Amino acid sequence: MKSFPVCTIGIVNYNGKKYLDKLFKSLGNINYPSERLELILVDNGSTDGTVEFMASNYNNVKIINCDNNFARALNLVIESASGDYVGFLNNDMEVDKNWLMEMVLVFYRFDNVAAVGSKIMFEDRKTINSVGHKALGDYYYMDLGINEIDKGQYDKICVSDGICGGSILWNKKCLELLGLYDEDYIMYYEDVEIAQRCMASGFKLMYSYKSVVYHKFHGSGNNYLAYLLSNRNRLLYVARYHSDQLGESLLNSQLHLNGEMEIIKDIMPLIIVKLFAVDDVDRLRTGLLQINKYLQQFINPQDIQQIIARVEIHHFNRPIKVAIYDHVMHVIGGGQRYAATIAEELNKENYNVTYIGNREIALHDLERWYGLSLEGVKLKIIHLPYYDNLGDEIIDPNLATQAPQNPLEPISEVSAGYDIFVNANMAVQVNPLSPVSILICHFPDAERSRYFYADNYDYVINNSKYGSEWTLKRWDIEAYNFLYPSVDMQNDMIPDIKENIILSVARFEPGGSKKQLEMINAFIQLCALDINVKEKWTLCLAGGTISENPYLEKLKKIVSENADLKINIMTNLGLIELKQLYAKSKIFWHACGLSEDNPHLREHFGMTTVEAMQNYCVPVVFNGGGQKEIVEHGVSGYLFNDIYDLISNTVIIVNDSVKLKKVSEGSALKAMQFSRSSFNTKVKDLFKSICYEKFFDHATDINYFLRKSNLLG
């Protein structure tokens, strides 16, 4: 050896400060020129003061920060190394003075050597820790010589089938040809895997008994983290290099024998990915057949779908397929706008969106109705014979209980073809068969009866806290989250001086559930109490109605009987007219839920209340249902419990213009929480969170295994 080659030595560390002084002192005493030695410590986020200790005591050591992945840390050393040779040591080692020199000499004495390993002794200096790897069969491995008293039985320099990564020196040129450590292994079996590549490429691994290190610990014992990772990585290794044995290896794996099927399901996507890396077509086909047989025998169909989806989405970047089902898509409504807006936002975020309905409709109709852009969204119309025979325009899922077979079964069958199935309008009679399912519940109307499948959905989303509370009370289902509707009714220009209008916007329901009659009577009483209101204020009731509506006729009769008061009834206004009405009105009344014990008859959210607030119209609304989530009393509006409250709160603001202005500004500020942009952001974040949970391959992340081992909260 004419000159000493430069050697880079890497140490991977996590909270190992207490061991490092002994290690680096021993490295300072080795029989090797210090100027030909580069030392690197990769720290995996230590919290014990390691970095500060190294800076104060060993500032000649280069520090690299890394996340908690041992194989990645090794690669960082290789990529940063300036040496001709790259070696690794555990952080709880102490090296013999000839440790490095003896490994370097092997490279000069033998040809085609990729790496050299040491004799690793325990700290008593009598007991062997490892002199290499020993195959046990079924692709399990152990340390050769472990716990044997050293009597010279392994004192020879020889070719090895595997080297313990606790003390190893690599020829960097060989690593450049072989490639880096496979970071998917995280830790354990990463040395077995790279040894396989090394020997398959014709290189030799060698062991030198003259290179000695002393190891602090007797291994990790029954550590559950080590158990999980080593068993998982064994299967990755078999899938990649011995795929014709994959079925048997799954069956005799400790995970399978111990019944840990949830773990197997979670690690299966990466096993499949490793299988697809096999370059022999026959072995690949055999492996696929074996893994399919195992899945069919031990994993349920929906979980198999999710495994396949994780492979395609996480590892091969396939867009996520989402189906949104709304059985009344063909009718204009707030719930339909809610679903269509979700479709628009997901489409923008590059989800592959299909909109499913049961009556003929065109996407451009939805775009026109709700001011949306659905270009790129697919439309699928599925006719349901049972409902077609009934001849009703509106499909009522609750009628399904009367049918001998579930008439909504075709929707269930179609749902299986998507990654995520969104039941957008509470059709709980649809049993989801997709890997991930979401039920949007505006209010839990349906009873637990025949064909009730709400429990089968992975996530239930309500449109208000009120809806969430009743979903828990009625169905005993805890909502995953609530997503307030998107409200987009603000005018670009609000008049500086508004008109003295008290506005109410609600459908004229034949049963009177929106309480227009009660509001007319309240206005009559208000006018009797306050001459200012009688002379200067108008009550305007706006809303949609069917052609024959006895309730509406009753209201008109009362209005005509009080012709001296300014009361207007306006039906079926267009969007432009309605926006103009909001813009010029000062006060908004909403009485839905007044004197009602049935929670369904209270406002589940209150979209028209928000529409009014967006236009600086002060809401005075019933203190029940979802309205309490929208209006903060005295800040962004007023809440009333009875007619007396409605009148008294209105009197306050009609006679105090300063308070009226202040609360109107508060109402507009509060309404921003329910804007289209806010809704879209929440939709994006909600689906991102769900997709991360369901389609991200968590078993590629060390934190997954730390949580399973109760080492991470």
PDB file of C-alpha atoms in Angstrom, residues 397-561:
ATOM      1  CA  PRO A 397     -84.920   6.512  -0.696  1.00  0.00           C
ATOM      2  CA  ASN A 398     -87.142   5.832   2.328  1.00  0.00           C
ATOM      3  CA  LEU A 399     -89.625   4.058   0.042  1.00  0.00           C
ATOM      4  CA  ALA A 400     -86.976   1.379  -0.488  1.00  0.00           C
ATOM      5  CA  THR A 401     -88.091  -0.305   2.736  1.00  0.00           C
ATOM      6  CA  GLN A 402     -91.326  -1.305   0.981  1.00  0.00           C
ATOM      7  CA  ALA A 403     -89.526  -3.168  -1.802  1.00  0.00           C
ATOM      8  CA  PRO A 404     -88.773  -6.923  -1.598  1.00  0.00           C
ATOM      9  CA  GLN A 405     -85.209  -6.198  -2.723  1.00  0.00           C
ATOM     10  CA  ASN A 406     -83.226  -3.042  -2.142  1.00  0.00           C
ATOM     11  CA  PRO A 407     -83.930  -0.869  -5.231  1.00  0.00           C
ATOM     12  CA  LEU A 408     -80.750   1.132  -4.564  1.00  0.00           C
ATOM     13  CA  GLU A 409     -78.530  -1.931  -4.923  1.00  0.00           C
ATOM     14  CA  PRO A 410     -77.304  -0.805  -8.404  1.00  0.00           C
ATOM     15  CA  ILE A 411     -75.714   2.242  -6.765  1.00  0.00           C
ATOM     16  CA  SER A 412     -73.953   0.014  -4.249  1.00  0.00           C
ATOM     17  CA  GLU A 413     -72.569  -2.136  -7.049  1.00  0.00           C
ATOM     18  CA  VAL A 414     -71.271   0.875  -8.971  1.00  0.00           C
ATOM     19  CA  SER A 415     -69.626   2.322  -5.840  1.00  0.00           C
ATOM     20  CA  ALA A 416     -67.155  -0.568  -5.846  1.00  0.00           C
ATOM     21  CA  GLY A 417     -65.458   0.894  -8.911  1.00  0.00           C
ATOM     22  CA  TYR A 418     -64.257   4.041  -7.139  1.00  0.00           C
ATOM     23  CA  ASP A 419     -61.659   4.818  -4.498  1.00  0.00           C
ATOM     24  CA  ILE A 420     -64.027   7.137  -2.656  1.00  0.00           C
ATOM     25  CA  PHE A 421     -67.823   6.996  -2.793  1.00  0.00           C
ATOM     26  CA  VAL A 422     -69.612  10.122  -1.543  1.00  0.00           C
ATOM     27  CA  ASN A 423     -73.288   9.668  -0.714  1.00  0.00           C
ATOM     28  CA  ALA A 424     -74.167  13.348  -0.947  1.00  0.00           C
ATOM     29  CA  ASN A 425     -77.811  13.395   0.136  1.00  0.00           C
ATOM     30  CA  MET A 426     -78.439  10.975   2.989  1.00  0.00           C
ATOM     31  CA  ALA A 427     -79.566   7.979   0.929  1.00  0.00           C
ATOM     32  CA  VAL A 428     -78.659   5.620   3.775  1.00  0.00           C
ATOM     33  CA  GLN A 429     -80.187   2.709   1.833  1.00  0.00           C
ATOM     34  CA  VAL A 430     -77.036   2.621  -0.336  1.00  0.00           C
ATOM     35  CA  ASN A 431     -74.495   0.160   1.046  1.00  0.00           C
ATOM     36  CA  PRO A 432     -71.023   1.450   0.075  1.00  0.00           C
ATOM     37  CA  LEU A 433     -68.609  -1.068  -1.453  1.00  0.00           C
ATOM     38  CA  SER A 434     -65.743   1.311  -2.228  1.00  0.00           C
ATOM     39  CA  PRO A 435     -62.481   1.249  -0.244  1.00  0.00           C
ATOM     40  CA  VAL A 436     -63.430   4.610   1.286  1.00  0.00           C
ATOM     41  CA  SER A 437     -66.962   5.923   1.750  1.00  0.00           C
ATOM     42  CA  ILE A 438     -68.385   9.240   2.934  1.00  0.00           C
ATOM     43  CA  LEU A 439     -71.993   9.938   3.935  1.00  0.00           C
ATOM     44  CA  ILE A 440     -72.978  13.599   3.869  1.00  0.00           C
ATOM     45  CA  CYS A 441     -75.829  14.017   6.321  1.00  0.00           C
ATOM     46  CA  HIS A 442     -77.641  17.353   6.429  1.00  0.00           C
ATOM     47  CA  PHE A 443     -79.953  15.918   9.095  1.00  0.00           C
ATOM     48  CA  PRO A 444     -80.539  12.298  10.207  1.00  0.00           C
ATOM     49  CA  ASP A 445     -84.138  11.961   9.023  1.00  0.00           C
ATOM     50  CA  ALA A 446     -84.178   8.240   8.261  1.00  0.00           C
ATOM     51  CA  GLU A 447     -85.146   5.716  10.894  1.00  0.00           C
ATOM     52  CA  ARG A 448     -83.034   2.674  11.614  1.00  0.00           C
ATOM     53  CA  SER A 449     -85.024   0.201   9.588  1.00  0.00           C
ATOM     54  CA  ARG A 450     -84.639  -2.096   6.618  1.00  0.00           C
ATOM     55  CA  TYR A 451     -81.723  -1.304   4.278  1.00  0.00           C
ATOM     56  CA  PHE A 452     -80.124   1.106   6.754  1.00  0.00           C
ATOM     57  CA  TYR A 453     -76.395   1.281   5.952  1.00  0.00           C
ATOM     58  CA  ALA A 454     -75.224   4.528   7.555  1.00  0.00           C
ATOM     59  CA  ASP A 455     -73.045   2.489   9.924  1.00  0.00           C
ATOM     60  CA  ASN A 456     -71.100   1.086   6.969  1.00  0.00           C
ATOM     61  CA  TYR A 457     -69.670   4.441   5.917  1.00  0.00           C
ATOM     62  CA  ASP A 458     -66.119   5.272   6.924  1.00  0.00           C
ATOM     63  CA  TYR A 459     -66.914   8.936   7.444  1.00  0.00           C
ATOM     64  CA  VAL A 460     -70.100  10.834   8.209  1.00  0.00           C
ATOM     65  CA  ILE A 461     -69.967  14.550   7.436  1.00  0.00           C
ATOM     66  CA  ASN A 462     -72.649  16.937   8.707  1.00  0.00           C
ATOM     67  CA  ASN A 463     -73.328  20.468   7.505  1.00  0.00           C
ATOM     68  CA  SER A 464     -73.478  21.892  11.030  1.00  0.00           C
ATOM     69  CA  LYS A 465     -72.731  21.074  14.657  1.00  0.00           C
ATOM     70  CA  TYR A 466     -76.470  20.822  15.149  1.00  0.00           C
ATOM     71  CA  GLY A 467     -76.646  18.051  12.560  1.00  0.00           C
ATOM     72  CA  SER A 468     -73.692  16.298  14.186  1.00  0.00           C
ATOM     73  CA  GLU A 469     -75.378  16.354  17.597  1.00  0.00           C
ATOM     74  CA  TRP A 470     -78.554  14.798  16.213  1.00  0.00           C
ATOM     75  CA  THR A 471     -76.677  12.221  14.159  1.00  0.00           C
ATOM     76  CA  LEU A 472     -75.164  11.017  17.405  1.00  0.00           C
ATOM     77  CA  LYS A 473     -78.505  11.129  19.243  1.00  0.00           C
ATOM     78  CA  ARG A 474     -80.600   9.470  16.543  1.00  0.00           C
ATOM     79  CA  TRP A 475     -78.187   7.060  14.904  1.00  0.00           C
ATOM     80  CA  ASP A 476     -75.513   6.700  17.562  1.00  0.00           C
ATOM     81  CA  ILE A 477     -72.972   7.670  14.907  1.00  0.00           C
ATOM     82  CA  GLU A 478     -70.295  10.206  15.692  1.00  0.00           C
ATOM     83  CA  ALA A 479     -69.632  12.494  12.752  1.00  0.00           C
ATOM     84  CA  TYR A 480     -66.064  12.672  11.498  1.00  0.00           C
ATOM     85  CA  ASN A 481     -66.410  16.386  10.842  1.00  0.00           C
ATOM     86  CA  PHE A 482     -68.890  19.027   9.820  1.00  0.00           C
ATOM     87  CA  LEU A 483     -68.672  21.139   6.709  1.00  0.00           C
ATOM     88  CA  TYR A 484     -70.725  24.298   6.618  1.00  0.00           C
ATOM     89  CA  PRO A 485     -72.385  24.955   3.247  1.00  0.00           C
ATOM     90  CA  SER A 486     -70.941  27.346   0.732  1.00  0.00           C
ATOM     91  CA  VAL A 487     -72.913  30.586   0.583  1.00  0.00           C
ATOM     92  CA  ASP A 488     -72.223  32.954  -2.276  1.00  0.00           C
ATOM     93  CA  MET A 489     -74.860  35.688  -2.408  1.00  0.00           C
ATOM     94  CA  GLN A 490     -72.905  38.859  -1.680  1.00  0.00           C
ATOM     95  CA  ASN A 491     -73.410  41.804  -3.993  1.00  0.00           C
ATOM     96  CA  ASP A 492     -70.425  43.586  -5.464  1.00  0.00           C
ATOM     97  CA  MET A 493     -71.910  46.924  -4.434  1.00  0.00           C
ATOM     98  CA  ILE A 494     -73.911  47.478  -1.239  1.00  0.00           C
ATOM     99  CA  PRO A 495     -75.830  50.796  -1.126  1.00  0.00           C
ATOM    100  CA  ASP A 496     -74.470  53.289   1.405  1.00  0.00           C
ATOM    101  CA  ILE A 497     -78.026  54.002   2.465  1.00  0.00           C
ATOM    102  CA  LYS A 498     -80.259  50.946   2.690  1.00  0.00           C
ATOM    103  CA  GLU A 499     -84.034  50.919   2.710  1.00  0.00           C
ATOM    104  CA  ASN A 500     -86.144  50.273   5.799  1.00  0.00           C
ATOM    105  CA  ILE A 501     -86.930  46.693   4.854  1.00  0.00           C
ATOM    106  CA  ILE A 502     -87.290  43.693   7.153  1.00  0.00           C
ATOM    107  CA  LEU A 503     -86.683  40.766   4.828  1.00  0.00           C
ATOM    108  CA  SER A 504     -87.432  37.071   5.211  1.00  0.00           C
ATOM    109  CA  VAL A 505     -86.376  34.550   2.565  1.00  0.00           C
ATOM    110  CA  ALA A 506     -87.752  31.017   2.855  1.00  0.00           C
ATOM    111  CA  ARG A 507     -89.899  28.597   0.890  1.00  0.00           C
ATOM    112  CA  PHE A 508     -93.641  28.943   1.406  1.00  0.00           C
ATOM    113  CA  GLU A 509     -94.047  25.383   2.661  1.00  0.00           C
ATOM    114  CA  PRO A 510     -97.678  24.188   2.525  1.00  0.00           C
ATOM    115  CA  GLY A 511     -97.358  23.104   6.152  1.00  0.00           C
ATOM    116  CA  GLY A 512     -96.092  26.488   7.280  1.00  0.00           C
ATOM    117  CA  SER A 513     -92.818  25.195   8.740  1.00  0.00           C
ATOM    118  CA  LYS A 514     -90.969  28.388   7.797  1.00  0.00           C
ATOM    119  CA  LYS A 515     -93.329  30.396  10.053  1.00  0.00           C
ATOM    120  CA  GLN A 516     -94.250  33.245   7.693  1.00  0.00           C
ATOM    121  CA  LEU A 517     -97.656  33.530   9.403  1.00  0.00           C
ATOM    122  CA  GLU A 518     -96.014  34.057  12.787  1.00  0.00           C
ATOM    123  CA  MET A 519     -93.711  36.708  11.322  1.00  0.00           C
ATOM    124  CA  ILE A 520     -96.651  38.612   9.797  1.00  0.00           C
ATOM    125  CA  ASN A 521     -98.394  38.589  13.178  1.00  0.00           C
ATOM    126  CA  ALA A 522     -95.172  39.749  14.858  1.00  0.00           C
ATOM    127  CA  PHE A 523     -94.877  42.627  12.394  1.00  0.00           C
ATOM    128  CA  ILE A 524     -98.501  43.623  13.038  1.00  0.00           C
ATOM    129  CA  GLN A 525     -97.752  43.742  16.790  1.00  0.00           C
ATOM    130  CA  LEU A 526     -94.508  45.637  16.170  1.00  0.00           C
ATOM    131  CA  CYS A 527     -96.326  48.275  14.152  1.00  0.00           C
ATOM    132  CA  ALA A 528     -98.892  48.648  16.938  1.00  0.00           C
ATOM    133  CA  LEU A 529     -96.088  49.248  19.458  1.00  0.00           C
ATOM    134  CA  ASP A 530     -93.920  51.561  17.368  1.00  0.00           C
ATOM    135  CA  ILE A 531     -95.450  54.161  15.071  1.00  0.00           C
ATOM    136  CA  ASN A 532     -92.034  54.648  13.444  1.00  0.00           C
ATOM    137  CA  VAL A 533     -92.090  51.035  12.207  1.00  0.00           C
ATOM    138  CA  LYS A 534     -95.660  51.344  10.978  1.00  0.00           C
ATOM    139  CA  GLU A 535     -94.953  54.478   8.980  1.00  0.00           C
ATOM    140  CA  LYS A 536     -91.437  53.821   7.690  1.00  0.00           C
ATOM    141  CA  TRP A 537     -90.746  50.059   7.572  1.00  0.00           C
ATOM    142  CA  THR A 538     -91.759  47.292   5.188  1.00  0.00           C
ATOM    143  CA  LEU A 539     -91.928  43.554   5.847  1.00  0.00           C
ATOM    144  CA  CYS A 540     -90.975  41.634   2.717  1.00  0.00           C
ATOM    145  CA  LEU A 541     -91.548  37.867   2.560  1.00  0.00           C
ATOM    146  CA  ALA A 542     -89.763  36.221  -0.387  1.00  0.00           C
ATOM    147  CA  GLY A 543     -89.626  32.551  -1.293  1.00  0.00           C
ATOM    148  CA  GLY A 544     -90.398  29.784  -3.699  1.00  0.00           C
ATOM    149  CA  THR A 545     -93.768  28.092  -3.897  1.00  0.00           C
ATOM    150  CA  ILE A 546     -95.640  25.401  -5.718  1.00  0.00           C
ATOM    151  CA  SER A 547     -98.483  26.451  -8.032  1.00  0.00           C
ATOM    152  CA  GLU A 548    -101.332  25.618  -5.641  1.00  0.00           C
ATOM    153  CA  ASN A 549    -100.490  26.540  -2.074  1.00  0.00           C
ATOM    154  CA  PRO A 550    -103.318  27.052   0.459  1.00  0.00           C
ATOM    155  CA  TYR A 551    -100.855  28.307   3.064  1.00  0.00           C
ATOM    156  CA  LEU A 552     -99.688  31.079   0.740  1.00  0.00           C
ATOM    157  CA  GLU A 553    -103.290  32.068   0.025  1.00  0.00           C
ATOM    158  CA  LYS A 554    -103.910  32.305   3.765  1.00  0.00           C
ATOM    159  CA  LEU A 555    -100.942  34.659   4.125  1.00  0.00           C
ATOM    160  CA  LYS A 556    -102.156  36.856   1.289  1.00  0.00           C
ATOM    161  CA  LYS A 557    -105.590  37.106   2.928  1.00  0.00           C
ATOM    162  CA  ILE A 558    -104.087  38.344   6.195  1.00  0.00           C
ATOM    163  CA  VAL A 559    -101.951  40.863   4.332  1.00  0.00           C
ATOM    164  CA  SER A 560    -105.016  42.198   2.532  1.00  0.00           C
ATOM    165  CA  GLU A 561    -106.818  42.528   5.874  1.00  0.00           C
TER     166      GLU A 561
END
